[in-house]
Short mmCIF file of C-alpha atoms and ligand atoms in Angstrom, two decimals:
data_model
loop_
_atom_site.label_atom_id
_atom_site.label_comp_id
_atom_site.label_asym_id
_atom_site.label_seq_id
_atom_site.Cartn_x
_atom_site.Cartn_y
_atom_site.Cartn_z
CA MET W 4 -125.27 -208.27 104.97
CA ASN W 5 -127.64 -208.56 101.64
CA LYS W 6 -130.26 -206.03 100.94
CA ILE W 7 -132.54 -205.99 97.91
CA LYS W 8 -133.49 -202.45 96.46
CA ASN W 9 -135.15 -201.48 93.37
CA THR W 10 -133.97 -199.19 90.58
CA LEU W 11 -135.97 -196.25 89.83
CA PHE W 12 -136.98 -196.80 86.14
CA THR W 13 -136.98 -200.25 85.37
CA VAL W 14 -137.81 -201.48 88.74
CA LYS W 15 -134.95 -204.25 88.53
CA PRO W 16 -133.89 -205.62 91.83
CA VAL W 17 -130.65 -204.91 92.87
CA THR W 18 -128.76 -207.06 95.61
CA ILE W 19 -126.65 -204.59 98.10
CA ASP W 20 -123.89 -206.87 99.46
CA ASN W 21 -120.04 -206.53 100.53
CA ASN W 22 -118.87 -205.63 97.19
CA SER W 23 -121.45 -202.91 96.59
CA LEU W 24 -120.30 -199.69 95.56
CA ILE W 25 -122.80 -196.90 97.43
CA MET W 26 -122.20 -193.06 96.50
CA ALA W 27 -123.54 -190.59 99.05
CA ILE W 28 -123.79 -186.74 99.32
CA GLU W 29 -124.08 -184.88 102.41
CA SER W 30 -125.04 -181.11 102.25
CA SER W 31 -127.02 -180.68 105.71
CA CYS W 32 -124.91 -177.72 107.25
CA ASP W 33 -121.85 -176.37 106.10
CA GLU W 34 -119.78 -179.06 104.47
CA THR W 35 -120.45 -180.07 100.94
CA ALA W 36 -119.41 -183.79 100.79
CA CYS W 37 -119.53 -186.73 98.53
CA ALA W 38 -118.10 -190.14 99.08
CA ILE W 39 -117.91 -193.78 97.72
CA VAL W 40 -118.00 -196.58 100.01
CA LYS W 41 -117.64 -200.31 99.46
CA GLY W 42 -119.77 -202.72 101.48
CA GLY W 43 -120.43 -200.20 104.14
CA ARG W 44 -117.03 -200.19 105.60
CA LYS W 45 -114.24 -199.56 103.09
CA VAL W 46 -113.99 -195.86 101.95
CA ILE W 47 -112.89 -195.62 98.20
CA SER W 48 -113.13 -191.90 98.19
CA ASN W 49 -114.14 -189.30 100.36
CA VAL W 50 -114.30 -185.63 99.49
CA VAL W 51 -115.45 -182.77 101.78
CA ALA W 52 -115.80 -179.12 100.83
CA SER W 53 -115.77 -177.01 104.14
CA GLN W 54 -117.40 -173.54 104.29
CA ILE W 55 -115.99 -172.78 107.59
CA LYS W 56 -113.76 -169.66 106.17
CA ILE W 57 -116.75 -168.17 104.76
CA HIS W 58 -119.10 -168.55 107.81
CA GLU W 59 -116.18 -167.49 110.36
CA GLU W 60 -116.40 -163.84 109.57
CA TYR W 61 -120.32 -163.90 110.82
CA GLY W 62 -119.55 -166.02 113.82
CA GLY W 63 -121.88 -168.73 112.56
CA VAL W 64 -123.73 -170.45 109.62
CA ILE W 65 -125.88 -168.19 107.64
CA PRO W 66 -128.36 -170.48 106.02
CA GLU W 67 -128.91 -168.70 102.68
CA ILE W 68 -125.06 -168.20 102.15
CA ALA W 69 -124.49 -171.88 102.94
CA ALA W 70 -127.27 -173.11 100.42
CA ARG W 71 -125.52 -170.92 97.75
CA GLU W 72 -121.97 -172.40 98.67
CA HIS W 73 -123.37 -176.11 98.43
CA LEU W 74 -124.71 -175.09 94.77
CA GLU W 75 -121.20 -173.75 93.76
CA ALA W 76 -119.54 -176.94 95.23
CA ILE W 77 -121.62 -179.84 94.49
CA ASN W 78 -120.59 -180.85 91.08
CA VAL W 79 -116.90 -180.05 91.74
CA VAL W 80 -117.27 -182.58 94.86
CA ILE W 81 -119.10 -185.07 93.10
CA ASP W 82 -116.70 -185.03 90.18
CA GLU W 83 -113.81 -185.39 92.41
CA ALA W 84 -115.21 -188.34 94.28
CA PHE W 85 -115.59 -190.46 91.06
CA LYS W 86 -112.15 -189.33 89.85
CA GLN W 87 -110.25 -190.25 93.22
CA ALA W 88 -112.34 -193.58 93.27
CA GLY W 89 -111.29 -194.14 89.52
CA VAL W 90 -115.05 -195.51 88.77
CA SER W 91 -117.89 -194.10 86.80
CA GLY W 92 -121.69 -193.74 87.72
CA ASN W 93 -122.51 -196.98 85.85
CA GLN W 94 -120.43 -198.86 88.35
CA ILE W 95 -122.03 -197.45 91.45
CA ASP W 96 -124.96 -199.79 92.83
CA ALA W 97 -126.96 -197.26 94.79
CA PHE W 98 -126.94 -193.72 95.54
CA ALA W 99 -127.84 -192.17 99.02
CA GLY W 100 -128.33 -188.61 100.33
CA THR W 101 -129.04 -186.75 103.53
CA VAL W 102 -132.63 -185.96 104.00
CA GLY W 103 -132.54 -184.27 107.50
CA PRO W 104 -132.18 -182.82 110.03
CA GLY W 105 -130.43 -179.93 108.85
CA LEU W 106 -130.90 -176.56 106.99
CA VAL W 107 -133.54 -177.00 104.52
CA GLY W 108 -132.04 -174.95 101.61
CA CYS W 109 -128.80 -176.85 102.17
CA LEU W 110 -130.33 -180.22 102.28
CA LEU W 111 -132.17 -179.55 99.10
CA VAL W 112 -129.16 -179.10 97.07
CA GLY W 113 -127.41 -182.39 98.22
CA LEU W 114 -130.55 -184.38 98.33
CA ASN W 115 -131.69 -183.48 94.60
CA ALA W 116 -128.28 -184.08 93.40
CA ALA W 117 -128.30 -187.59 94.92
CA LYS W 118 -131.64 -188.33 93.56
CA SER W 119 -130.54 -187.09 89.95
CA LEU W 120 -127.57 -189.27 90.00
CA ALA W 121 -129.98 -192.15 90.88
CA LEU W 122 -132.29 -191.37 88.09
CA THR W 123 -129.49 -190.67 85.66
CA TYR W 124 -127.99 -194.29 86.18
CA ASP W 125 -131.18 -195.94 86.79
CA LYS W 126 -129.93 -197.19 90.19
CA PRO W 127 -131.81 -197.39 93.65
CA PHE W 128 -131.80 -194.31 95.66
CA ILE W 129 -131.73 -194.29 99.54
CA GLY W 130 -132.38 -191.02 101.79
CA ILE W 131 -130.48 -191.00 105.03
CA ASN W 132 -131.28 -189.50 108.50
CA HIS W 133 -128.17 -187.30 109.44
CA LEU W 134 -128.08 -188.62 112.93
CA ASN W 135 -128.15 -192.24 111.68
CA ALA W 136 -125.13 -191.18 109.55
CA HIS W 137 -123.31 -189.92 112.47
CA LEU W 138 -123.66 -193.37 114.30
CA ALA W 139 -122.61 -195.29 111.01
CA ALA W 140 -119.25 -193.49 110.95
CA ASN W 141 -118.43 -196.24 113.64
CA PHE W 142 -118.94 -199.00 110.79
CA ILE W 143 -115.97 -197.58 108.56
CA ASP W 144 -112.83 -199.73 108.83
CA THR W 145 -114.39 -201.78 112.02
CA ASP W 146 -116.36 -205.10 112.82
CA LEU W 147 -119.07 -203.09 114.81
CA GLU W 148 -122.48 -204.74 114.80
CA PRO W 149 -125.28 -203.92 117.04
CA PRO W 150 -126.29 -204.21 119.99
CA PHE W 151 -124.40 -200.99 121.26
CA ILE W 152 -125.09 -197.94 123.29
CA ALA W 153 -124.26 -194.75 121.42
CA LEU W 154 -123.44 -191.40 122.56
CA LEU W 155 -124.16 -188.92 119.92
CA VAL W 156 -122.86 -185.48 120.38
CA SER W 157 -122.88 -182.97 117.49
CA GLY W 158 -123.62 -179.25 117.04
CA GLY W 159 -127.33 -179.81 116.92
CA HIS W 160 -128.04 -182.98 119.16
CA THR W 161 -127.06 -184.97 122.23
CA GLN W 162 -128.53 -188.23 122.69
CA ILE W 163 -127.93 -191.58 124.33
CA ILE W 164 -129.44 -194.17 122.02
CA LYS W 165 -129.94 -198.06 122.30
CA VAL W 166 -129.13 -199.49 119.09
CA ASN W 167 -130.77 -202.83 119.32
CA SER W 168 -130.35 -203.80 115.76
CA TYR W 169 -129.96 -202.24 112.27
CA SER W 170 -133.71 -201.48 112.39
CA ASP W 171 -134.56 -200.95 116.07
CA MET W 172 -133.07 -197.85 118.05
CA GLN W 173 -134.41 -196.13 121.00
CA ILE W 174 -133.55 -192.73 122.12
CA ILE W 175 -133.12 -193.01 125.98
CA GLY W 176 -131.91 -189.79 126.71
CA GLU W 177 -131.43 -186.27 125.26
CA THR W 178 -130.46 -182.76 125.97
CA ILE W 179 -133.39 -180.60 127.10
CA ASP W 180 -131.79 -177.29 125.89
CA ASP W 181 -128.43 -176.84 124.23
CA ALA W 182 -126.43 -179.69 122.28
CA VAL W 183 -122.82 -180.30 123.41
CA GLY W 184 -121.46 -178.67 120.37
CA GLU W 185 -123.65 -175.64 120.54
CA ALA W 186 -122.55 -175.16 124.47
CA TYR W 187 -118.91 -175.45 123.32
CA ASP W 188 -119.25 -172.86 120.40
CA LYS W 189 -121.31 -170.40 122.76
CA VAL W 190 -118.86 -170.63 125.34
CA ALA W 191 -115.94 -170.37 122.77
CA ARG W 192 -117.50 -167.20 121.45
CA LEU W 193 -117.89 -165.80 124.91
CA ILE W 194 -114.20 -165.82 125.43
CA GLY W 195 -113.45 -164.60 121.95
CA LEU W 196 -112.40 -167.63 119.80
CA PRO W 197 -113.65 -167.77 116.26
CA TYR W 198 -116.44 -169.88 115.08
CA PRO W 199 -116.71 -172.91 115.20
CA GLY W 200 -115.13 -172.37 118.64
CA GLY W 201 -115.47 -176.11 119.72
CA PRO W 202 -112.05 -177.48 118.42
CA LYS W 203 -110.42 -174.29 119.59
CA LEU W 204 -111.73 -174.39 123.03
CA ASP W 205 -110.64 -178.08 123.18
CA LYS W 206 -107.23 -177.16 122.41
CA LEU W 207 -106.71 -174.50 124.88
CA ALA W 208 -108.40 -176.65 127.53
CA GLN W 209 -105.50 -179.17 127.03
CA GLU W 210 -103.08 -176.55 128.32
CA GLY W 211 -105.31 -175.77 131.46
CA ASN W 212 -106.10 -177.10 134.85
CA PRO W 213 -109.47 -179.13 134.50
CA PHE W 214 -110.23 -178.61 138.33
CA ALA W 215 -109.31 -174.75 138.47
CA PHE W 216 -112.87 -174.06 138.78
CA LYS W 217 -116.14 -175.94 139.78
CA LEU W 218 -118.59 -175.50 137.20
CA PRO W 219 -122.30 -176.75 138.00
CA GLU W 220 -123.61 -180.08 136.71
CA ALA W 221 -127.38 -179.98 135.71
CA LYS W 222 -129.77 -182.26 137.64
CA VAL W 223 -132.03 -183.60 135.13
CA GLY W 224 -133.49 -186.91 134.10
CA GLU W 225 -131.38 -190.18 134.43
CA TYR W 226 -130.16 -190.15 130.77
CA ASP W 227 -131.10 -186.36 129.98
CA PHE W 228 -128.73 -183.51 129.70
CA SER W 229 -128.89 -179.87 130.20
CA PHE W 230 -126.03 -177.27 129.22
CA SER W 231 -127.69 -173.98 129.30
CA GLY W 232 -126.90 -173.68 133.08
CA LEU W 233 -123.25 -174.40 132.65
CA LYS W 234 -123.13 -171.99 129.82
CA THR W 235 -124.49 -169.15 132.11
CA ALA W 236 -122.05 -170.22 134.91
CA ALA W 237 -119.30 -169.74 132.48
CA LEU W 238 -120.54 -166.25 131.38
CA ARG W 239 -120.51 -165.33 135.25
CA LEU W 240 -117.10 -166.70 135.75
CA VAL W 241 -115.78 -164.82 132.76
CA LYS W 242 -117.48 -161.59 133.92
CA SER W 243 -115.93 -162.11 137.43
CA PHE W 244 -112.64 -161.34 136.18
CA ASP W 245 -113.75 -157.97 134.71
CA GLY W 246 -111.59 -158.28 131.41
CA LYS W 247 -108.35 -158.62 133.68
CA ASP W 248 -105.99 -161.65 133.45
CA LEU W 249 -108.61 -164.09 132.17
CA PRO W 250 -107.28 -167.52 132.77
CA LEU W 251 -108.18 -168.80 129.61
CA ALA W 252 -106.86 -172.25 129.57
CA ASP W 253 -108.10 -172.98 133.04
CA ILE W 254 -111.68 -171.80 132.33
CA CYS W 255 -111.76 -174.08 129.01
CA ALA W 256 -110.15 -176.94 130.94
CA SER W 257 -112.88 -176.58 133.88
CA PHE W 258 -115.70 -176.31 131.32
CA GLN W 259 -114.50 -179.47 129.31
CA GLU W 260 -114.21 -181.37 132.77
CA CYS W 261 -117.82 -180.55 133.62
CA VAL W 262 -119.09 -181.64 129.96
CA SER W 263 -116.95 -184.73 129.65
CA SER W 264 -117.57 -186.09 133.12
CA THR W 265 -121.42 -185.85 132.68
CA LEU W 266 -121.33 -187.62 129.48
CA TYR W 267 -119.30 -190.39 130.90
CA LYS W 268 -121.39 -190.69 133.86
CA LYS W 269 -124.66 -191.02 132.09
CA VAL W 270 -123.22 -193.39 129.20
CA LYS W 271 -121.61 -195.80 132.00
CA HIS W 272 -125.15 -195.68 133.88
CA ALA W 273 -126.67 -196.64 130.39
CA LEU W 274 -124.19 -199.60 130.09
CA GLU W 275 -124.71 -200.64 133.47
CA GLU W 276 -128.67 -200.55 133.14
CA THR W 277 -128.90 -202.28 129.66
CA ASP W 278 -126.30 -204.89 130.08
CA PHE W 279 -124.80 -203.89 126.70
CA LYS W 280 -121.13 -204.73 126.10
CA GLN W 281 -120.44 -202.01 123.31
CA VAL W 282 -120.18 -198.38 123.34
CA VAL W 283 -120.09 -196.05 120.39
CA LEU W 284 -119.28 -192.35 120.37
CA ALA W 285 -120.44 -190.41 117.02
CA GLY W 286 -120.83 -186.89 115.93
CA GLY W 287 -118.85 -183.81 115.58
CA VAL W 288 -117.92 -183.46 119.11
CA ALA W 289 -116.50 -187.09 119.02
CA ALA W 290 -113.54 -185.56 117.87
CA ASN W 291 -113.01 -183.76 121.45
CA SER W 292 -109.95 -184.96 123.09
CA GLU W 293 -111.41 -185.30 126.87
CA ILE W 294 -114.63 -186.71 125.86
CA ARG W 295 -112.72 -189.58 123.67
CA LYS W 296 -110.43 -190.23 126.54
CA LYS W 297 -113.18 -190.68 129.05
CA ILE W 298 -115.37 -192.73 126.82
CA PHE W 299 -112.37 -194.78 125.84
CA SER W 300 -111.47 -195.47 129.60
CA LEU W 301 -114.80 -197.53 129.50
CA ALA W 302 -112.60 -200.16 127.88
CA ASP W 303 -111.22 -200.67 131.47
CA LEU W 304 -114.23 -201.80 132.69
CA GLY W 305 -114.52 -204.45 129.87
CA TYR W 306 -116.67 -202.62 127.40
CA LYS W 307 -115.69 -202.68 123.66
CA VAL W 308 -115.29 -198.85 122.63
CA TYR W 309 -115.68 -197.39 119.27
CA ALA W 310 -115.12 -193.84 118.09
CA PRO W 311 -114.83 -192.69 114.24
CA ALA W 312 -111.42 -191.58 113.09
CA MET W 313 -111.15 -187.89 113.31
CA LYS W 314 -112.12 -187.19 109.64
CA TYR W 315 -115.28 -189.22 110.12
CA CYS W 316 -116.29 -187.27 113.22
CA THR W 317 -117.47 -184.15 111.63
CA ASP W 318 -119.78 -184.03 108.71
CA ASN W 319 -118.95 -186.05 105.70
CA ALA W 320 -120.46 -188.32 103.11
CA SER W 321 -118.63 -191.69 103.95
CA MET W 322 -121.05 -192.09 107.01
CA VAL W 323 -123.94 -191.43 104.96
CA ALA W 324 -122.95 -194.17 102.60
CA SER W 325 -122.28 -196.49 105.50
CA ALA W 326 -125.75 -195.58 107.09
CA ALA W 327 -127.36 -196.56 103.61
CA TYR W 328 -125.71 -199.90 103.46
CA PHE W 329 -126.60 -200.91 106.93
CA PHE W 330 -129.53 -199.38 108.36
CA ASP W 331 -132.99 -200.35 107.56
CA ASN W 332 -135.00 -197.54 108.63
CA THR W 333 -134.00 -195.28 105.72
CA PHE W 334 -136.14 -193.40 103.01
CA ASP W 335 -136.18 -195.13 99.75
CA ASN W 336 -138.86 -193.11 98.34
CA ILE W 337 -137.57 -190.87 95.36
CA ASP W 338 -140.47 -188.43 96.38
CA VAL W 339 -138.82 -187.98 100.09
CA GLU W 340 -138.74 -184.32 101.07
CA VAL W 341 -136.05 -182.79 103.26
CA PHE W 342 -136.84 -181.87 106.84
CA SER W 343 -135.07 -179.40 109.22
CA ARG W 344 -135.94 -180.91 112.70
CA VAL W 345 -136.78 -184.47 113.87
CA LYS W 346 -140.35 -184.52 114.58
O1 KG4 F 10 -121.57 -183.26 113.46
P1 KG4 F 10 -121.15 -181.70 113.26
O2 KG4 F 10 -120.27 -181.69 112.20
O3 KG4 F 10 -122.41 -181.13 112.91
C1 KG4 F 10 -123.60 -181.31 113.29
O4 KG4 F 10 -124.24 -182.46 112.85
O5 KG4 F 10 -124.27 -180.47 114.08
O6 KG4 F 10 -120.72 -181.18 114.75
C2 KG4 F 10 -120.08 -180.04 114.61
C3 KG4 F 10 -119.83 -179.36 115.97
C4 KG4 F 10 -119.47 -177.89 116.21
O7 KG4 F 10 -120.31 -177.50 117.18
C5 KG4 F 10 -118.18 -177.99 116.64
O8 KG4 F 10 -117.71 -176.98 117.26
C6 KG4 F 10 -118.12 -179.36 117.40
O9 KG4 F 10 -118.87 -180.09 116.68
N1 KG4 F 10 -116.80 -179.80 117.44
C7 KG4 F 10 -116.21 -179.88 118.72
C8 KG4 F 10 -114.90 -180.59 118.36
N2 KG4 F 10 -114.55 -180.78 117.14
C9 KG4 F 10 -115.99 -180.26 116.42
N3 KG4 F 10 -116.39 -179.63 119.74
C10 KG4 F 10 -115.62 -179.74 120.88
N4 KG4 F 10 -114.34 -180.15 120.77
C11 KG4 F 10 -113.68 -180.65 119.50
N5 KG4 F 10 -112.50 -181.10 119.47
ZN1 ZN F 11 -123.63 -183.51 111.73
#
């Protein structure tokens, strides 16, 4: 793939191809990350500073604290990414940064750092949508090319997307209330697991009986989702034990079964209706053991299935660099502003 981008000061055309190095920065929530990726698929360096330990004591991300932590970490993370790759700023062909959606104060730190690097080294700047970045995690170390159906499941979003080409995507279904990661974190909190509860709930679920309790599946549009009713049902179930002998693993396993089978059914339906042969799992919740297992079982029906390696599921900057390389619907204007939500 060849793309032509202009540098910022001299407006010199730069060709982005298989050998190009893109440095990207991600700071949309509670991870400060910087990475260098070659040709969109080969990670040269990947540095992530997580703030989970800091937010754990509040049971969730506090935006102001998160933004300050990004400020503290950003230069260290950038230096480390250069160091691990053994390259200098002059050798980078373009700089990319997450524009949104995310926490505005947090995004500002990473985006301005990426813009500053592009200005300093007089290279192109590429602004990236965080959701496109999660999808692009699937290009790392693979030969994936569109068209494909994507299931994007993160802390803030749950979508089924028809990726027709690098420049043409359609969201065909999404959640009408909670995102999958959000539902995991809320139910985990309910049963006393520390933030972020999703991975911990997943771990407990692996020891339980997924059919111990029948939890309700929402009846919404063909590709849409709703998880708030399930969350309430989980709350009622927990309360019914009145604090005595709570069968934690069985509750977690039953919750996980309900979520993963809903996701599986809707994705399978989307594949059948669109006739696409490839399916991609993306977002932080793509790290979930049962959701991975069910989506990978689509391979038995003849579909080619992709999911990022664990370290590229949750927020990282390699996926941002990969999105900058592959996707056309990016924000290449140095004046682009951060945004908190998709309009
Ligand atoms: O993509 P991500 O890092 O941040 C957003 O863009 O939102 O996703 C974070 C979300 C959190 O809600 C976290 O609990 C969830 O992903 N998560 C999981 C697992 N690993 C991360 N949820 C369920 N099972 C997991 N193994
Ligand atoms: Zn994310």
